Amino acid sequence: MAPEPVNLNTIDDLLKDVIQHLYAIQSSVHGYLGPETQQELVRKIKTLTTSLHTLSLSASALPVLVPPEIIAYVEEGRNPDIYTREFVELVQRGNAYVRGKSEALRRFRDALAEEVCSEWPECGGWVRAVVGGS
C-alpha cells in the first residue's frame, strides 16, 4: 500500500492528535495518584512523542511556500508585517514609475502623430490608424 500523500489536511489531523495527547497528559497529571498512575502517564508521554515525531516528518515533506527573504527577515528578529508593508510600498513606487513612463510615451506618441500629420498630411490616415491601434 502506497503512503498517503502529505497535504495540509493530513498535517491538520496530526496537529489535532498532538493536541488531544496533550489534553490527555494534562488530565493524567491533574489526576496523578502516585506510582499506580505513573505507567499510564509514561505511556501517554511516549504516545505524544511518537505523534510529534510523525508530525515533524510529515510537515517536512510539505512544500515551503514562504519566500526565503521573509525567513531571513524573521530570523534577524524583525517583524514580517513590516517586510510586507515595505514590499507593498516598493511595488507601489515601481507602479507609479511605470505609469509615469507610460503616460510620457503616450504624450510623445500623440505629439509625434500631430507633427507627422502637419508635415505630411497625406499620411494622416495611416498615422490615425497607428495611434488608434496603440
C-alpha atoms as one frame of an Amber mdcrd trajectory, in Angstrom:
protein
   0.000   0.000   0.000   1.398   3.413  -1.018   1.882   6.014   1.704  -0.776
   8.691   1.918   0.328  11.908   0.208   1.085  14.674   2.663  -1.184  17.690
   2.424  -2.444  20.362   4.778  -5.426  18.234   5.850  -3.077  15.449   6.937
  -0.974  17.934   8.916  -4.137  19.374  10.425  -5.222  15.911  11.589  -1.770
  15.239  13.060  -1.860  18.549  14.929  -5.272  17.659  16.325  -3.839  14.335
  17.512  -0.961  16.119  19.269  -3.405  18.491  20.965  -5.529  15.528  22.067
  -2.470  13.782  23.507  -1.502  16.961  25.376  -5.005  17.181  26.796  -4.823
  13.521  27.905  -1.479  14.176  29.607  -2.911  17.241  31.320  -5.805  15.146
  32.651  -3.426  12.424  33.827  -1.201  14.927  35.610  -4.218  16.504  37.273
  -5.402  13.106  38.495  -1.935  11.775  39.350  -2.098   9.439  42.335   1.493
   8.313  42.540   3.130   5.091  41.385  -0.177   3.423  40.418  -0.834   6.034
  37.666   2.778   6.576  36.688   2.841   3.863  33.986  -0.249   5.351  32.334
   1.353   8.804  32.313   4.587   7.423  30.846   2.590   5.635  28.127   0.767
   8.868  27.224   4.035  10.800  27.071   5.511   8.156  24.744   2.405   8.392
  22.559   2.800  12.177  22.448   6.458  11.799  21.468   5.504   9.433  18.652
   2.801  11.843  17.438   5.223  14.770  17.483   7.778  12.737  15.540   5.174
  11.769  12.918   4.042  15.395  12.653   7.617  16.588  12.221   8.339  14.077
   9.449   5.076  14.786   7.649   5.402  18.565   7.901   8.913  18.478   6.485
   7.509  16.803   3.348   5.260  19.792   2.590   6.493  22.303   0.037   7.686
  25.535   1.603   5.828  28.459   0.105   7.431  31.171   2.232   9.952  33.293
   0.329  13.479  32.950   1.723  13.684  36.726   2.146  10.876  36.620   4.711
  12.503  33.733   6.564  15.782  35.687   6.730  13.852  38.768   7.863  12.228
  36.851  10.733  15.492  35.135  11.688  17.007  38.605  12.098  14.302  39.279
  14.688  12.313  41.638  12.505   8.551  41.771  12.043   7.315  40.137   8.799
   4.422  42.613   8.676   6.978  45.399   8.230   8.568  43.421   5.381   5.148
  43.099   3.741   4.448  46.822   4.139   7.857  47.756   2.700   7.330  45.338
  -0.200   3.908  46.827  -0.988   5.364  50.352  -0.861   8.179  49.288  -3.202
   5.681  47.796  -5.653   3.561  50.967  -5.494   6.623  53.113  -6.273   7.510
  50.826  -9.173   3.949  51.002 -10.476   3.973  54.799 -10.253   7.280  54.894
 -12.166   5.951  52.622 -14.927   2.669  54.580 -15.053   4.673  57.808 -15.475
   6.747  56.305 -18.283   3.599  55.028 -19.974   1.963  58.451 -19.751   5.106
  60.133 -21.120   5.224  57.714 -24.049   1.522  58.284 -24.743   2.088  62.059
 -24.858   5.141  61.597 -27.072   3.125  59.368 -29.411   0.359  61.971 -29.671
   2.831  64.835 -30.219   4.716  62.845 -32.861   1.474  61.933 -34.633   0.425
  65.570 -34.653   3.776  66.674 -36.119   3.772  63.927 -38.762   0.214  64.857
 -39.783   1.118  68.541 -40.045   4.269  67.846 -42.128   2.820  65.085 -44.304
  -0.961  65.471 -44.479  -1.213  62.597 -46.974  -0.054  60.201 -44.185  -2.790
  61.351 -41.800  -4.935  58.226 -42.272  -2.055  55.901 -41.562  -0.980  57.921
 -38.549  -4.508  57.912 -37.101  -4.695  54.130 -37.677  -1.404  53.609 -35.833
  -2.413  55.898 -32.966  -5.841  54.220 -32.749  -4.219  50.779 -32.601  -1.856
  51.652 -29.802
